[in-house]
Amino acid sequence: KAGVTQTPRYLIKTRGQQVTLSCSPISGHRSVSWYQQTPGQGLQFLFEYFSETQRNKGNFPGRFSGRQFSNSRSEMNVSTLELGDSALYLCASSLLSEPRLAGNEQFFGPGTRLTVL
Amino acid sequence: AQKVTQAQTEISVVEKEDVTLDCVYETRDTTYYLFWYKQPPSGELVFLIRRNSFDEQNEISGRYSWNFQKSTSSFNFTITASQVVDSAVYFCALSEEYGEGAQKLVFGQGTRLTINP
């Protein structure tokens, strides 16, 4: 079974631009979560989608947004990029038997490393 | 609020030594899940173990073992007879049972483990 895939793997942008990152979950997984990893703040939860609905959002500004498609693939978008947005963005998928029940193992992709110049 | 603390930022040992990674957590929930993930240099988070708050039985998997103690809110991870391939950053994480926090992992800052030959 293929794992979680993320594209692109590396991205270089300049301040003020916007960026879209893509995540394809493991087949059959309906929950997709996004995390930002930086040396200073560590791993922080961005948001989670289940059945095309955002169910949970972390403490990030509105410049960070996302969506999920009917095939469970997800995209996240960052508008008006700032230098501090440079990070590794990780996507994770999970097979949920109950939409609001946690404890399911999350499978992570390799991440997209975004550099903002 | 949930919080996970990994007090050891970096650990360096010689191969074949045993090493324990500490994890202390805070939560007001009575039901929650604890996880350990490994992040090798490639960046992808690799799931190691999941524990729910009602299962305090210690677990052993090969050279890995986990000690969960609710009384001290700790979930420590021990590698026995460490190997160079164990070198990575290890993260402890916490998830609420269900509801708005479902599928939201709160991570510790990570412990960078270096096994020297």
Short mmCIF file of C-alpha atoms in Angstrom, two decimals:
data_model
loop_
_atom_site.label_atom_id
_atom_site.label_comp_id
_atom_site.label_asym_id
_atom_site.label_seq_id
_atom_site.Cartn_x
_atom_site.Cartn_y
_atom_site.Cartn_z
CA LYS A 1 0.00 0.00 0.00
CA ALA A 2 1.45 3.36 -0.96
CA GLY A 3 2.20 5.74 1.87
CA VAL A 4 1.30 9.38 2.26
CA THR A 5 2.72 11.44 -0.56
CA GLN A 6 3.40 15.14 -0.54
CA THR A 7 4.26 17.42 -3.42
CA PRO A 8 6.41 19.24 -4.01
CA ARG A 9 9.17 18.08 -1.71
CA TYR A 10 11.05 21.35 -1.84
CA LEU A 11 9.88 24.84 -2.59
CA ILE A 12 11.52 28.25 -2.61
CA LYS A 13 9.36 31.35 -2.58
CA THR A 14 9.80 35.03 -1.86
CA ARG A 15 8.01 37.15 0.69
CA GLY A 16 4.53 38.19 -0.33
CA GLN A 17 3.97 35.25 -2.65
CA GLN A 18 1.51 32.50 -2.01
CA VAL A 19 2.04 28.75 -2.08
CA THR A 20 -0.07 25.60 -2.36
CA LEU A 21 1.10 22.28 -0.99
CA SER A 22 -0.51 18.98 -1.83
CA CYS A 23 -1.04 15.80 0.15
CA SER A 24 -2.36 12.43 -0.99
CA PRO A 25 -3.34 10.21 1.93
CA ILE A 26 -3.09 6.48 2.13
CA SER A 27 -5.88 4.86 0.15
CA GLY A 28 -8.98 4.55 2.31
CA HIS A 29 -7.88 7.13 4.85
CA ARG A 30 -10.41 9.91 5.26
CA SER A 31 -8.71 12.12 7.82
CA VAL A 32 -5.85 14.39 6.80
CA SER A 33 -3.95 16.59 9.21
CA TRP A 34 -1.28 19.20 8.57
CA TYR A 35 1.60 20.16 10.83
CA GLN A 36 4.29 22.80 10.64
CA GLN A 37 7.76 22.00 11.92
CA THR A 38 10.29 24.72 12.65
CA PRO A 39 13.46 24.68 14.77
CA GLY A 40 12.05 27.28 17.12
CA GLN A 41 8.44 26.18 17.58
CA GLY A 42 8.78 22.47 16.91
CA LEU A 43 5.85 20.51 15.53
CA GLN A 44 2.61 22.44 15.58
CA PHE A 45 -0.83 21.39 14.45
CA LEU A 46 -2.29 23.43 11.60
CA PHE A 47 -5.63 21.83 10.79
CA GLU A 48 -7.44 18.57 10.18
CA TYR A 49 -9.94 17.57 7.55
CA PHE A 50 -12.41 14.74 7.49
CA SER A 51 -14.82 14.12 4.63
CA GLU A 52 -14.03 17.49 3.08
CA THR A 53 -14.78 19.36 6.31
CA GLN A 54 -12.27 21.18 8.46
CA ARG A 55 -12.88 19.83 11.94
CA ASN A 56 -10.08 21.38 13.89
CA LYS A 57 -7.72 24.28 13.45
CA GLY A 58 -4.54 25.21 15.25
CA ASN A 59 -3.44 28.63 16.34
CA PHE A 60 -2.29 30.01 12.99
CA PRO A 61 -3.26 33.20 11.19
CA GLY A 62 -5.87 33.24 8.48
CA ARG A 63 -3.15 33.26 5.83
CA PHE A 64 -3.00 29.52 6.37
CA SER A 65 -5.90 27.67 4.83
CA GLY A 66 -6.64 24.28 3.45
CA ARG A 67 -9.20 22.09 1.82
CA GLN A 68 -9.96 18.47 1.18
CA PHE A 69 -11.37 16.95 -1.95
CA SER A 70 -13.86 14.13 -2.32
CA ASN A 71 -11.03 11.65 -2.91
CA SER A 72 -9.53 12.73 0.45
CA ARG A 73 -6.58 14.46 -1.15
CA SER A 74 -5.81 17.70 0.62
CA GLU A 75 -4.14 20.98 -0.15
CA MET A 76 -2.94 23.71 2.11
CA ASN A 77 -2.37 27.26 1.03
CA VAL A 78 -0.30 30.00 2.57
CA SER A 79 -0.88 33.49 1.26
CA THR A 80 1.33 36.54 1.64
CA LEU A 81 4.33 34.52 2.70
CA GLU A 82 6.55 35.74 5.50
CA LEU A 83 10.10 34.72 6.33
CA GLY A 84 8.82 32.93 9.42
CA ASP A 85 6.76 30.60 7.26
CA SER A 86 9.93 28.78 6.27
CA ALA A 87 9.39 25.31 7.64
CA LEU A 88 8.85 21.65 6.96
CA TYR A 89 5.15 21.07 6.37
CA LEU A 90 4.03 17.58 7.22
CA CYS A 91 0.82 15.92 6.23
CA ALA A 92 -0.60 12.92 8.06
CA SER A 93 -3.49 10.63 7.23
CA SER A 94 -5.52 8.43 9.49
CA LEU A 95 -8.08 5.70 9.10
CA LEU A 96 -10.99 6.68 11.29
CA SER A 97 -13.72 4.25 12.22
CA GLU A 98 -15.47 6.94 14.21
CA PRO A 99 -15.12 10.54 12.99
CA ARG A 100 -14.55 12.07 16.37
CA LEU A 101 -12.64 9.33 18.05
CA ALA A 102 -8.94 9.92 18.45
CA GLY A 103 -6.19 7.47 19.15
CA ASN A 104 -5.86 6.35 15.58
CA GLU A 105 -2.34 6.10 14.31
CA GLN A 106 -1.41 8.95 12.01
CA PHE A 107 0.81 8.11 9.07
CA PHE A 108 3.06 10.94 8.03
CA GLY A 109 4.35 11.89 4.62
CA PRO A 110 7.92 13.00 3.90
CA GLY A 111 6.98 16.66 4.11
CA THR A 112 7.41 19.71 1.94
CA ARG A 113 10.30 21.94 2.88
CA LEU A 114 9.34 25.53 2.18
CA THR A 115 11.96 28.24 2.15
CA VAL A 116 10.83 31.86 2.04
CA LEU A 117 13.44 34.39 0.91
CA ALA B 1 -4.45 22.72 28.12
CA GLN B 2 -2.43 19.85 26.81
CA LYS B 3 1.32 19.92 27.03
CA VAL B 4 4.14 17.48 26.38
CA THR B 5 7.62 18.03 27.76
CA GLN B 6 10.73 16.27 26.61
CA ALA B 7 13.37 17.74 28.87
CA GLN B 8 16.30 16.10 27.09
CA THR B 9 17.12 18.12 24.02
CA GLU B 10 20.05 15.98 22.93
CA ILE B 11 21.48 12.67 24.03
CA SER B 12 24.67 11.09 22.80
CA VAL B 13 25.73 7.58 23.71
CA VAL B 14 28.08 4.93 22.48
CA GLU B 15 26.68 2.02 20.55
CA LYS B 16 25.34 -0.86 22.65
CA GLU B 17 24.55 1.38 25.59
CA ASP B 18 21.00 1.54 26.88
CA VAL B 19 19.28 4.91 26.66
CA THR B 20 16.03 6.27 28.05
CA LEU B 21 14.11 9.17 26.56
CA ASP B 22 11.85 10.98 28.98
CA CYS B 23 8.37 12.29 28.29
CA VAL B 24 6.08 14.09 30.72
CA TYR B 25 2.61 15.18 29.73
CA GLU B 26 -0.21 17.36 31.02
CA THR B 27 -3.88 16.95 30.24
CA ARG B 28 -7.20 17.46 31.99
CA ASP B 29 -8.81 14.62 30.08
CA THR B 30 -9.30 11.27 31.73
CA THR B 31 -9.09 9.49 28.40
CA TYR B 32 -6.23 10.30 26.10
CA TYR B 33 -3.62 8.72 23.87
CA LEU B 34 0.14 8.89 23.97
CA PHE B 35 2.45 8.28 21.05
CA TRP B 36 6.11 8.05 20.21
CA TYR B 37 7.39 8.92 16.75
CA LYS B 38 10.87 8.70 15.26
CA GLN B 39 12.11 11.24 12.75
CA PRO B 40 15.22 10.15 10.84
CA PRO B 41 17.20 12.65 8.75
CA SER B 42 14.85 12.05 5.81
CA GLY B 43 12.20 13.99 7.73
CA GLU B 44 9.32 11.56 7.71
CA LEU B 45 7.79 10.81 11.11
CA VAL B 46 7.68 7.09 11.79
CA PHE B 47 5.09 5.76 14.24
CA LEU B 48 6.56 3.65 17.05
CA ILE B 49 3.82 3.11 19.63
CA ARG B 50 0.40 4.23 20.84
CA ARG B 51 -0.96 3.93 24.36
CA ASN B 52 -4.36 4.85 25.74
CA SER B 53 -4.75 6.26 29.21
CA PHE B 54 -6.37 3.11 30.58
CA ASP B 55 -3.57 0.79 29.60
CA GLU B 56 -0.61 1.20 31.90
CA GLN B 57 0.96 -2.09 30.98
CA ASN B 58 4.53 -1.66 29.86
CA GLU B 59 5.32 -2.77 26.36
CA ILE B 60 8.41 -4.29 24.83
CA SER B 61 9.10 -4.58 21.13
CA GLY B 62 12.50 -5.97 20.38
CA ARG B 63 15.07 -3.52 21.70
CA TYR B 64 12.40 -0.91 22.40
CA SER B 65 10.37 -0.67 25.58
CA TRP B 66 7.96 1.87 26.98
CA ASN B 67 7.10 2.68 30.58
CA PHE B 68 3.76 4.43 31.11
CA GLN B 69 3.03 5.76 34.59
CA LYS B 70 -0.13 7.80 35.09
CA SER B 71 0.86 8.63 38.66
CA THR B 72 3.78 10.69 37.38
CA SER B 73 2.26 11.56 33.98
CA SER B 74 5.21 10.03 32.23
CA PHE B 75 5.64 7.87 29.17
CA ASN B 76 9.31 7.04 28.87
CA PHE B 77 11.00 5.20 26.03
CA THR B 78 14.04 2.96 26.43
CA ILE B 79 16.28 1.60 23.72
CA THR B 80 18.34 -1.37 24.83
CA ALA B 81 21.69 -2.12 23.22
CA SER B 82 21.47 0.97 21.01
CA GLN B 83 22.62 0.89 17.42
CA VAL B 84 23.83 3.60 15.06
CA VAL B 85 20.60 3.22 13.07
CA ASP B 86 18.67 4.41 16.13
CA SER B 87 20.11 7.89 15.63
CA ALA B 88 17.17 10.21 15.00
CA VAL B 89 14.94 12.76 16.64
CA TYR B 90 12.28 11.16 18.80
CA PHE B 91 8.97 12.84 19.57
CA CYS B 92 6.46 12.09 22.25
CA ALA B 93 2.89 13.23 21.48
CA LEU B 94 -0.51 13.42 23.14
CA SER B 95 -4.03 13.32 21.70
CA GLU B 96 -7.39 13.90 23.33
CA GLU B 97 -10.00 11.17 23.12
CA TYR B 98 -12.57 12.78 20.92
CA GLY B 99 -14.37 15.96 20.09
CA GLU B 100 -12.70 19.06 18.85
CA GLY B 101 -9.30 17.75 19.81
CA ALA B 102 -9.66 14.52 17.96
CA GLN B 103 -6.77 13.74 15.68
CA LYS B 104 -4.84 16.74 16.93
CA LEU B 105 -1.43 15.65 18.14
CA VAL B 106 0.39 17.84 20.63
CA PHE B 107 4.10 17.13 20.33
CA GLY B 108 6.99 17.55 22.68
CA GLN B 109 10.03 19.44 21.47
CA GLY B 110 11.82 16.24 20.57
CA THR B 111 15.02 14.57 21.73
CA ARG B 112 17.87 14.27 19.27
CA LEU B 113 19.54 10.93 19.87
CA THR B 114 23.00 10.25 18.50
CA ILE B 115 24.47 6.79 18.71
CA ASN B 116 28.21 6.83 18.18
CA PRO B 117 30.02 3.75 16.87
#
